[in-house]
Short mmCIF file of C-alpha atoms in Angstrom, two decimals:
data_model
loop_
_atom_site.label_atom_id
_atom_site.label_comp_id
_atom_site.label_asym_id
_atom_site.label_seq_id
_atom_site.Cartn_x
_atom_site.Cartn_y
_atom_site.Cartn_z
CA MET A 1 83.30 250.98 188.47
CA GLY A 2 79.79 251.87 189.72
CA PRO A 3 77.39 250.15 187.28
CA LEU A 4 79.58 247.06 186.98
CA ARG A 5 79.72 246.29 190.67
CA GLY A 6 77.51 243.32 191.57
CA ASP A 7 75.79 242.72 194.88
CA PRO A 8 77.11 239.34 196.08
CA SER A 9 74.20 238.98 198.51
CA ARG A 10 71.76 238.69 195.58
CA HIS A 11 71.42 235.45 193.70
CA PRO A 12 68.82 234.19 191.25
CA GLU A 13 65.92 232.29 192.78
CA VAL A 14 66.60 228.59 192.56
CA PRO A 15 63.94 225.98 192.05
CA ARG A 16 64.44 223.64 194.97
CA PRO A 17 64.05 220.10 193.69
CA ALA A 18 61.63 217.97 195.73
CA PRO A 19 63.55 215.22 197.52
CA PRO A 20 62.69 211.67 196.46
CA PRO A 21 61.04 209.49 199.12
CA GLY A 22 63.60 208.11 201.58
CA SER A 23 66.44 210.38 200.43
CA ALA A 24 69.07 211.91 202.68
CA PRO A 25 68.24 215.30 204.24
CA ALA A 26 69.52 218.49 202.59
CA ARG A 27 72.91 219.73 203.70
CA SER A 28 75.29 222.40 202.52
CA GLU A 29 78.54 220.43 202.87
CA PRO A 30 79.32 216.73 202.63
CA PRO A 31 80.20 215.00 205.90
CA ALA A 32 83.92 214.85 206.68
CA GLY A 33 84.11 211.14 205.79
CA ASP A 34 82.89 211.83 202.23
CA ARG A 35 85.56 214.45 201.44
CA GLN A 36 87.88 212.68 199.05
CA LEU A 37 89.03 213.27 195.51
CA THR A 38 87.20 210.51 193.65
CA HIS A 39 88.91 211.22 190.33
CA LEU A 40 92.30 210.12 191.70
CA ASP A 41 93.35 206.51 192.16
CA GLU A 42 95.40 205.23 195.11
CA ARG A 43 98.62 206.41 193.39
CA GLY A 44 97.23 209.90 192.72
CA ALA A 45 96.74 209.37 188.98
CA ALA A 46 93.66 210.81 187.27
CA ARG A 47 90.90 208.34 186.44
CA MET A 48 87.28 208.31 185.37
CA VAL A 49 85.22 207.02 188.28
CA ASP A 50 83.54 203.65 187.71
CA VAL A 51 79.82 204.27 188.31
CA SER A 52 78.59 200.88 187.09
CA SER A 53 77.60 199.70 190.59
CA LYS A 54 75.60 202.87 191.39
CA PRO A 55 71.81 202.73 191.08
CA THR A 56 70.06 204.64 188.33
CA THR A 57 68.16 207.55 189.90
CA GLU A 58 66.66 210.87 188.88
CA ARG A 59 69.27 213.61 189.23
CA VAL A 60 68.85 217.36 189.02
CA ALA A 61 71.42 220.14 189.32
CA VAL A 62 71.00 223.91 189.30
CA ALA A 63 73.91 226.29 188.69
CA GLY A 64 74.04 230.00 188.22
CA CYS A 65 76.15 233.05 187.52
CA ARG A 66 75.77 236.69 186.62
CA VAL A 67 77.03 238.85 183.77
CA LEU A 68 77.53 242.39 185.06
CA LEU A 69 76.74 245.08 182.49
CA ALA A 70 76.67 248.86 182.24
CA PRO A 71 73.26 250.60 182.02
CA ALA A 72 73.82 251.55 178.36
CA THR A 73 74.52 247.90 177.47
CA LEU A 74 71.42 246.77 179.34
CA GLU A 75 69.34 249.28 177.36
CA LEU A 76 70.70 247.89 174.08
CA LEU A 77 70.05 244.34 175.30
CA ALA A 78 66.44 245.15 176.26
CA SER A 79 65.72 247.04 173.04
CA GLY A 80 67.29 244.46 170.73
CA GLY A 81 69.85 247.04 169.59
CA LEU A 82 73.02 244.96 169.98
CA PRO A 83 75.03 244.61 166.75
CA LYS A 84 74.98 240.78 166.90
CA GLY A 85 71.22 240.45 167.46
CA ASP A 86 69.13 238.77 170.17
CA ALA A 87 71.82 238.08 172.75
CA LEU A 88 69.56 236.39 175.30
CA ALA A 89 68.15 233.89 172.79
CA VAL A 90 71.60 233.00 171.48
CA ALA A 91 73.01 232.65 175.02
CA ARG A 92 70.10 230.37 176.01
CA VAL A 93 70.74 228.02 173.09
CA ALA A 94 74.50 228.10 173.76
CA GLY A 95 73.89 227.10 177.38
CA ILE A 96 71.84 224.10 176.27
CA MET A 97 74.58 223.11 173.84
CA GLY A 98 77.18 223.54 176.60
CA ALA A 99 75.35 221.11 178.88
CA LYS A 100 75.23 218.53 176.09
CA ARG A 101 78.95 218.93 175.30
CA THR A 102 80.28 218.85 178.89
CA PRO A 103 82.16 215.51 178.58
CA ASP A 104 83.97 216.91 175.52
CA LEU A 105 85.18 219.89 177.58
CA VAL A 106 85.75 218.42 181.05
CA PRO A 107 87.94 215.32 180.57
CA LEU A 108 86.74 213.07 183.41
CA CYS A 109 82.99 213.73 183.09
CA HIS A 110 80.85 210.80 182.01
CA PRO A 111 78.71 211.20 178.89
CA LEU A 112 75.17 211.24 180.26
CA PRO A 113 71.70 210.89 178.75
CA ILE A 114 70.48 214.39 179.61
CA THR A 115 66.69 214.43 179.79
CA GLY A 116 66.21 218.17 180.13
CA VAL A 117 68.02 221.52 180.21
CA GLU A 118 66.41 224.83 181.15
CA LEU A 119 68.19 228.18 180.98
CA ASP A 120 66.72 231.23 182.65
CA LEU A 121 68.32 234.55 181.70
CA ARG A 122 66.85 237.38 183.76
CA VAL A 123 67.74 241.01 183.09
CA GLU A 124 68.37 242.85 186.37
CA ALA A 125 69.38 246.40 187.27
CA ASP A 126 73.13 245.72 186.93
CA GLY A 127 73.34 242.73 184.60
CA VAL A 128 71.88 239.39 183.64
CA ALA A 129 71.31 236.55 186.12
CA ILE A 130 71.71 233.12 184.52
CA THR A 131 70.30 229.96 186.04
CA ALA A 132 70.75 226.54 184.42
CA THR A 133 68.79 223.46 185.49
CA VAL A 134 69.86 220.07 184.11
CA ARG A 135 68.09 216.73 184.58
CA THR A 136 68.96 213.12 183.91
CA THR A 137 68.10 209.64 185.04
CA GLY A 138 71.46 208.01 185.49
CA ARG A 139 74.22 206.74 187.74
CA THR A 140 76.06 210.00 188.25
CA GLY A 141 75.03 213.62 188.74
CA VAL A 142 74.72 216.53 186.36
CA GLU A 143 76.42 219.25 188.44
CA MET A 144 79.16 219.75 185.84
CA GLU A 145 76.57 219.93 183.06
CA ALA A 146 74.65 222.64 184.94
CA LEU A 147 77.84 224.61 185.63
CA THR A 148 78.95 224.26 182.00
CA ALA A 149 75.52 225.37 180.77
CA ALA A 150 75.60 228.51 182.94
CA ALA A 151 79.21 229.29 182.00
CA THR A 152 78.61 228.76 178.27
CA ALA A 153 75.55 231.01 178.33
CA ALA A 154 77.56 233.68 180.17
CA LEU A 155 80.49 233.45 177.75
CA THR A 156 78.11 233.71 174.81
CA LEU A 157 76.41 236.74 176.34
CA TYR A 158 79.85 238.33 176.78
CA ASP A 159 80.61 237.58 173.12
CA MET A 160 77.34 239.21 172.09
CA VAL A 161 77.99 242.45 174.04
CA LYS A 162 81.77 242.82 173.77
CA GLY A 163 81.41 245.10 170.74
CA VAL A 164 79.79 247.72 172.97
CA GLN A 165 81.26 246.82 176.37
CA ARG A 166 84.60 245.02 176.71
CA ASP A 167 84.64 245.31 180.51
CA ALA A 168 81.50 243.21 181.04
CA ARG A 169 82.21 240.73 183.83
CA ILE A 170 81.12 237.17 184.53
CA ASP A 171 80.69 236.66 188.26
CA GLU A 172 79.51 234.17 190.89
CA LEU A 173 79.55 230.92 188.85
CA ARG A 174 78.59 228.16 191.27
CA LEU A 175 76.42 225.17 192.04
CA LEU A 176 73.18 226.36 193.64
CA ALA A 177 71.39 223.05 194.25
CA LYS A 178 71.45 219.36 193.39
CA ARG A 179 69.38 216.29 194.08
CA GLY A 180 69.84 212.58 193.58
CA GLY A 181 72.41 209.92 194.21
CA ARG A 182 74.15 208.78 197.35
CA SER A 183 74.86 212.28 198.65
CA GLY A 184 71.20 213.32 198.49
CA GLU A 185 70.21 216.96 198.32
CA TYR A 186 72.43 220.05 198.44
CA VAL A 187 71.21 223.65 198.50
CA ALA A 188 73.73 226.49 198.80
CA ALA A 189 73.45 228.06 202.26
CA ASP A 190 72.72 231.59 201.00
CA VAL A 191 70.18 230.64 198.36
CA GLU A 192 66.54 231.29 199.17
CA PRO A 193 64.34 228.52 197.85
CA PRO A 194 61.17 229.84 196.20
CA ALA A 195 57.96 229.72 198.24
#
């Protein structure tokens, strides 16, 4: 499998959002008292959480993943030689569309007024690192929108290269950082914030 094997210790650099004044300190896991499934009511039935009493705040989420590719596929990607065209540009637009369509795909997500979506697709030695940053000013976070943006970009990139490499692999999809709301800031423990 050589060229398709990813290095799990490497992750894309994540812009660490500046904490708002008076916010909770950064932490990698919620405190034990906050660990509950909020999308279930007291009987265990699924529900959309009522966020009407939450304050409107700036919220930012960063998610990422990697698409592992063979050297020959990376050469085609870099040279613009893929049969379907500019794969990185198409994947970037797809990621933005994915963020905007999240409540249509994930049933209990609230439709949110997204104020910004950035997709960074960086070609590396063994694949493409994808980082999605989503922003809103609202009553609930945009973690699912960031994850959906990264996943949609990765799926689109796979679609663009599958004609030359069917065994391309999407790996390491996860939330890298978030800011805003009651839970404050989260930064994944193994992510190095930029200087």
